[in-house]
Short mmCIF file of C-alpha atoms in Angstrom, two decimals:
data_model
loop_
_atom_site.label_atom_id
_atom_site.label_comp_id
_atom_site.label_asym_id
_atom_site.label_seq_id
_atom_site.Cartn_x
_atom_site.Cartn_y
_atom_site.Cartn_z
CA SER A 1 -167.63 -106.05 91.64
CA VAL A 2 -166.87 -106.52 87.93
CA PHE A 3 -170.21 -104.96 87.01
CA CYS A 4 -169.70 -101.98 89.34
CA GLY A 5 -166.16 -101.53 88.05
CA LEU A 6 -167.33 -101.41 84.45
CA MET A 7 -170.22 -99.08 85.27
CA SER A 8 -167.80 -96.68 86.97
CA TRP A 9 -166.16 -96.12 83.56
CA THR A 10 -169.39 -94.82 82.04
CA ASP A 11 -169.08 -91.44 83.79
CA ALA A 12 -165.43 -90.82 82.87
CA ILE A 13 -166.28 -87.54 81.13
CA ILE A 14 -168.00 -86.26 84.27
CA ARG A 15 -165.27 -87.26 86.72
CA ASN A 16 -162.46 -85.96 84.50
CA SER A 17 -164.06 -82.52 84.39
CA ARG A 18 -164.83 -82.24 88.13
CA THR A 19 -167.56 -79.62 87.89
CA GLU A 20 -170.19 -78.75 90.53
CA ILE A 21 -173.23 -78.66 88.22
CA TRP A 22 -173.86 -79.96 84.71
CA VAL A 23 -176.65 -78.49 82.58
CA MET A 24 -177.97 -80.37 79.56
CA ASP A 25 -180.94 -80.98 77.29
CA THR A 26 -183.87 -82.40 79.24
CA TYR A 27 -184.06 -85.53 77.10
CA LEU A 28 -180.43 -86.63 77.46
CA GLU A 29 -180.18 -90.42 77.85
CA GLN A 30 -176.42 -91.12 77.62
CA VAL A 31 -173.52 -88.89 78.65
CA GLN A 32 -171.53 -89.83 75.52
CA LEU A 33 -174.45 -88.85 73.30
CA PRO A 34 -175.33 -85.26 74.24
CA ARG A 35 -178.19 -83.39 72.61
CA PRO A 36 -176.72 -80.00 71.57
CA MET A 37 -178.44 -76.91 72.94
CA ARG A 38 -178.95 -73.40 71.59
CA ALA A 39 -176.10 -70.98 72.29
CA ILE A 40 -178.54 -68.62 74.05
CA GLU A 41 -179.02 -71.19 76.83
CA LEU A 42 -175.59 -70.25 78.18
CA ASP A 43 -176.73 -66.69 78.95
CA ARG A 44 -179.98 -67.93 80.42
CA VAL A 45 -178.12 -70.20 82.85
CA ARG A 46 -175.72 -67.38 83.82
CA SER A 47 -178.70 -65.24 84.85
CA VAL A 48 -180.00 -67.75 87.40
CA GLU A 49 -179.69 -66.78 91.07
CA GLY A 50 -176.79 -68.55 92.79
CA VAL A 51 -174.76 -69.15 89.61
CA ALA A 52 -171.23 -67.73 89.94
CA TRP A 53 -170.13 -68.73 86.45
CA ALA A 54 -171.25 -70.90 83.55
CA VAL A 55 -169.05 -72.05 80.66
CA PRO A 56 -169.66 -74.05 77.46
CA PHE A 57 -168.53 -77.65 77.01
CA PHE A 58 -168.31 -79.50 73.68
CA HIS A 59 -168.20 -83.28 73.27
CA LYS A 60 -168.16 -85.29 70.05
CA VAL A 61 -166.76 -88.64 68.94
CA VAL A 62 -164.64 -87.89 65.86
CA PRO A 63 -162.10 -89.74 63.67
CA VAL A 64 -158.38 -88.99 63.78
CA LYS A 65 -156.68 -89.78 60.50
CA GLN A 66 -153.61 -92.02 60.76
CA PRO A 67 -150.50 -91.75 58.53
CA ASP A 68 -151.44 -95.06 56.85
CA GLY A 69 -154.85 -93.64 55.82
CA GLY A 70 -156.82 -95.40 58.54
CA TYR A 71 -158.77 -93.78 61.37
CA LYS A 72 -158.94 -93.98 65.14
CA MET A 73 -162.07 -92.79 66.93
CA VAL A 74 -161.52 -90.33 69.79
CA GLN A 75 -163.67 -88.16 72.03
CA LEU A 76 -162.99 -84.52 71.24
CA ILE A 77 -163.65 -82.23 74.20
CA GLY A 78 -163.89 -78.44 73.84
CA VAL A 79 -163.45 -76.47 77.06
CA ASP A 80 -163.86 -72.78 77.90
CA ASP A 81 -161.23 -70.74 76.04
CA VAL A 82 -160.44 -68.43 78.97
CA THR A 83 -160.61 -70.57 82.09
CA LEU A 84 -160.04 -74.04 80.55
CA ILE A 85 -162.66 -75.32 83.00
CA GLY A 86 -163.65 -78.86 82.04
CA ALA A 87 -160.15 -80.15 81.25
CA PRO A 88 -158.21 -82.52 83.55
CA ARG A 89 -155.67 -80.63 85.64
CA GLU A 90 -153.08 -83.38 86.14
CA MET A 91 -150.52 -83.23 83.35
CA VAL A 92 -147.95 -85.93 82.54
CA GLU A 93 -146.12 -83.75 80.06
CA GLY A 94 -146.51 -80.17 78.82
CA LYS A 95 -148.74 -77.42 80.22
CA LEU A 96 -152.52 -77.20 80.03
CA GLU A 97 -152.22 -73.43 79.51
CA ASP A 98 -150.61 -74.10 76.11
CA LEU A 99 -154.11 -74.94 74.84
CA ARG A 100 -154.46 -71.18 74.43
CA LEU A 101 -151.89 -71.32 71.61
CA PRO A 102 -153.30 -71.56 68.04
CA ASP A 103 -154.41 -74.99 66.73
CA THR A 104 -153.37 -77.03 69.76
CA VAL A 105 -154.69 -80.05 71.66
CA VAL A 106 -153.90 -81.97 74.85
CA ILE A 107 -154.32 -85.73 74.69
CA ASP A 108 -154.69 -88.29 77.46
CA GLU A 109 -152.39 -91.27 78.07
CA TYR A 110 -154.86 -93.65 76.43
CA ALA A 111 -154.72 -91.50 73.27
CA VAL A 112 -150.93 -91.91 73.21
CA GLU A 113 -151.45 -95.67 73.32
CA ARG A 114 -154.15 -95.78 70.64
CA LEU A 115 -152.70 -93.24 68.21
CA SER A 116 -149.24 -94.81 68.39
CA GLU A 117 -150.39 -98.20 67.05
CA GLU A 118 -149.80 -97.33 63.39
CA TYR A 119 -148.03 -94.01 63.84
CA VAL A 120 -145.09 -93.09 61.63
CA SER A 121 -143.30 -89.76 62.18
CA PRO A 122 -142.74 -87.30 59.31
CA GLU A 123 -139.18 -88.65 59.23
CA GLY A 124 -140.48 -92.17 58.58
CA GLU A 125 -139.81 -93.42 62.11
CA ALA A 126 -142.26 -95.81 63.79
CA ARG A 127 -142.58 -94.51 67.35
CA GLU A 128 -145.04 -93.31 69.99
CA VAL A 129 -147.00 -90.12 69.46
CA ARG A 130 -145.49 -87.36 71.58
CA VAL A 131 -145.70 -83.66 72.40
CA GLY A 132 -144.92 -81.62 69.29
CA ASP A 133 -146.56 -84.06 66.87
CA TRP A 134 -149.64 -83.16 64.82
CA VAL A 135 -153.00 -84.93 64.57
CA GLU A 136 -155.54 -84.58 61.76
CA ILE A 137 -159.20 -84.27 62.75
CA GLN A 138 -161.85 -83.66 60.10
CA ASP A 139 -159.26 -82.20 57.66
CA TYR A 140 -157.83 -79.84 60.30
CA PHE A 141 -154.35 -80.23 61.81
CA PHE A 142 -153.72 -79.70 65.53
CA GLN A 143 -150.42 -79.80 67.39
CA ILE A 144 -150.13 -81.84 70.59
CA VAL A 145 -148.86 -79.56 73.38
CA GLY A 146 -149.47 -81.81 76.36
CA ILE A 147 -150.41 -85.23 77.73
CA CYS A 148 -152.82 -85.44 80.66
CA LYS A 149 -154.06 -88.06 83.07
CA ALA A 150 -157.72 -88.95 82.57
CA ILE A 151 -160.07 -91.74 83.62
CA ARG A 152 -160.39 -94.18 80.74
CA PRO A 153 -163.92 -94.39 79.25
CA ILE A 154 -165.81 -97.61 78.67
CA TYR A 155 -166.31 -96.76 74.98
CA GLY A 156 -165.95 -93.92 72.49
CA GLY A 157 -162.17 -93.86 72.41
CA PRO A 158 -159.57 -91.77 74.26
CA PHE A 159 -159.94 -88.08 75.07
CA ILE A 160 -158.47 -85.16 73.13
CA TYR A 161 -158.95 -81.71 74.65
CA THR A 162 -158.97 -78.35 72.90
CA THR A 163 -160.72 -75.01 73.37
CA TYR A 164 -164.44 -74.63 72.77
CA LYS A 165 -164.11 -72.17 69.88
CA ARG A 166 -161.48 -74.34 68.21
CA SER A 167 -163.64 -77.45 68.53
CA GLN A 168 -166.28 -75.71 66.40
CA LYS A 169 -163.92 -75.89 63.41
CA VAL A 170 -164.52 -79.62 63.05
CA MET A 171 -168.31 -79.23 62.91
CA PRO A 172 -170.34 -78.18 59.84
CA ALA A 173 -171.40 -74.52 59.80
CA GLY A 174 -174.74 -73.90 61.50
CA VAL A 175 -174.66 -77.07 63.62
CA ARG A 176 -175.23 -76.60 67.35
CA THR A 177 -172.06 -77.24 69.38
CA LEU A 178 -173.15 -76.56 72.97
CA SER A 179 -173.16 -80.10 74.38
CA TYR A 180 -173.22 -79.16 78.08
CA ILE A 181 -172.99 -76.11 80.31
CA LEU A 182 -170.67 -76.37 83.31
CA VAL A 183 -171.70 -74.30 86.32
CA GLY A 184 -170.07 -73.10 89.53
CA THR A 185 -172.14 -71.77 92.43
CA GLN A 186 -171.74 -68.57 94.40
CA GLU A 187 -170.18 -68.76 97.85
CA GLY A 188 -172.64 -70.12 100.36
CA ALA A 189 -175.03 -71.45 97.70
CA GLU A 190 -175.98 -75.12 97.85
CA SER A 191 -175.42 -76.94 94.54
CA THR A 192 -178.63 -79.00 94.59
CA ALA A 193 -180.68 -75.87 95.27
CA VAL A 194 -178.99 -73.96 92.44
CA ALA A 195 -179.51 -76.91 90.09
CA ARG A 196 -183.21 -76.90 90.99
CA ARG A 197 -183.45 -73.17 90.23
CA ILE A 198 -181.75 -73.69 86.87
CA ARG A 199 -184.31 -76.38 86.01
CA ASN A 200 -187.21 -74.15 87.08
CA ASP A 201 -185.96 -70.99 85.33
CA THR A 202 -184.69 -72.48 82.05
CA GLY A 203 -186.48 -75.78 81.55
CA LEU A 204 -183.10 -77.47 81.08
CA LEU A 205 -181.92 -80.47 83.10
CA ALA A 206 -179.37 -79.46 85.75
CA LEU A 207 -177.66 -82.00 88.01
CA ASP A 208 -174.82 -81.88 90.51
CA GLN A 209 -171.87 -84.11 89.63
CA ALA A 210 -172.88 -87.06 91.85
CA SER A 211 -176.48 -87.06 90.59
CA PHE A 212 -175.34 -86.88 86.97
CA SER A 213 -172.95 -89.80 87.49
CA TRP A 214 -175.75 -91.94 88.91
CA LYS A 215 -178.13 -90.95 86.10
#
């Protein structure tokens, strides 16, 4: 039971996003270590029969700079700018829709815990990180506009969510940022059949959520 409990944490990214089908590089071995794909793959997946929509998903473990100069590692997630598909929908504080505001992020409850360990407010007060505060990621500043509920991962640090286009700011120019493609099926289409068509038509690996979790 301990082993199964620990293993259930390894697919936290998948369960937090609650998506029908995940598309990825064929040689993916670990969900926390995606192999970025070409941007054109998104259009190729959208053209497959049975696909209702397909959106980009970014994932990268990055350092958040602390006021004392130290760093905390977090998992930065970039979700579709328009639909916000891929982000947890249960909010503890704030609104998920505020991610559409400039330079904003939503953090999970575990991030509040981790980032508060050495946090000092601009006024010099030692307190918990909260909505309205700013975090520094790769020399860019982002304002926290919400706190969400998310399944805690087994490693890689807490989750910080932003939009896909904004997540590209923290990556060097020219580096591929398409970690996964999230797919929804058309009404009446069966997800395993659509996933099979995506594999056949694009050469990419496509799995429904349950199959991806087991993999």
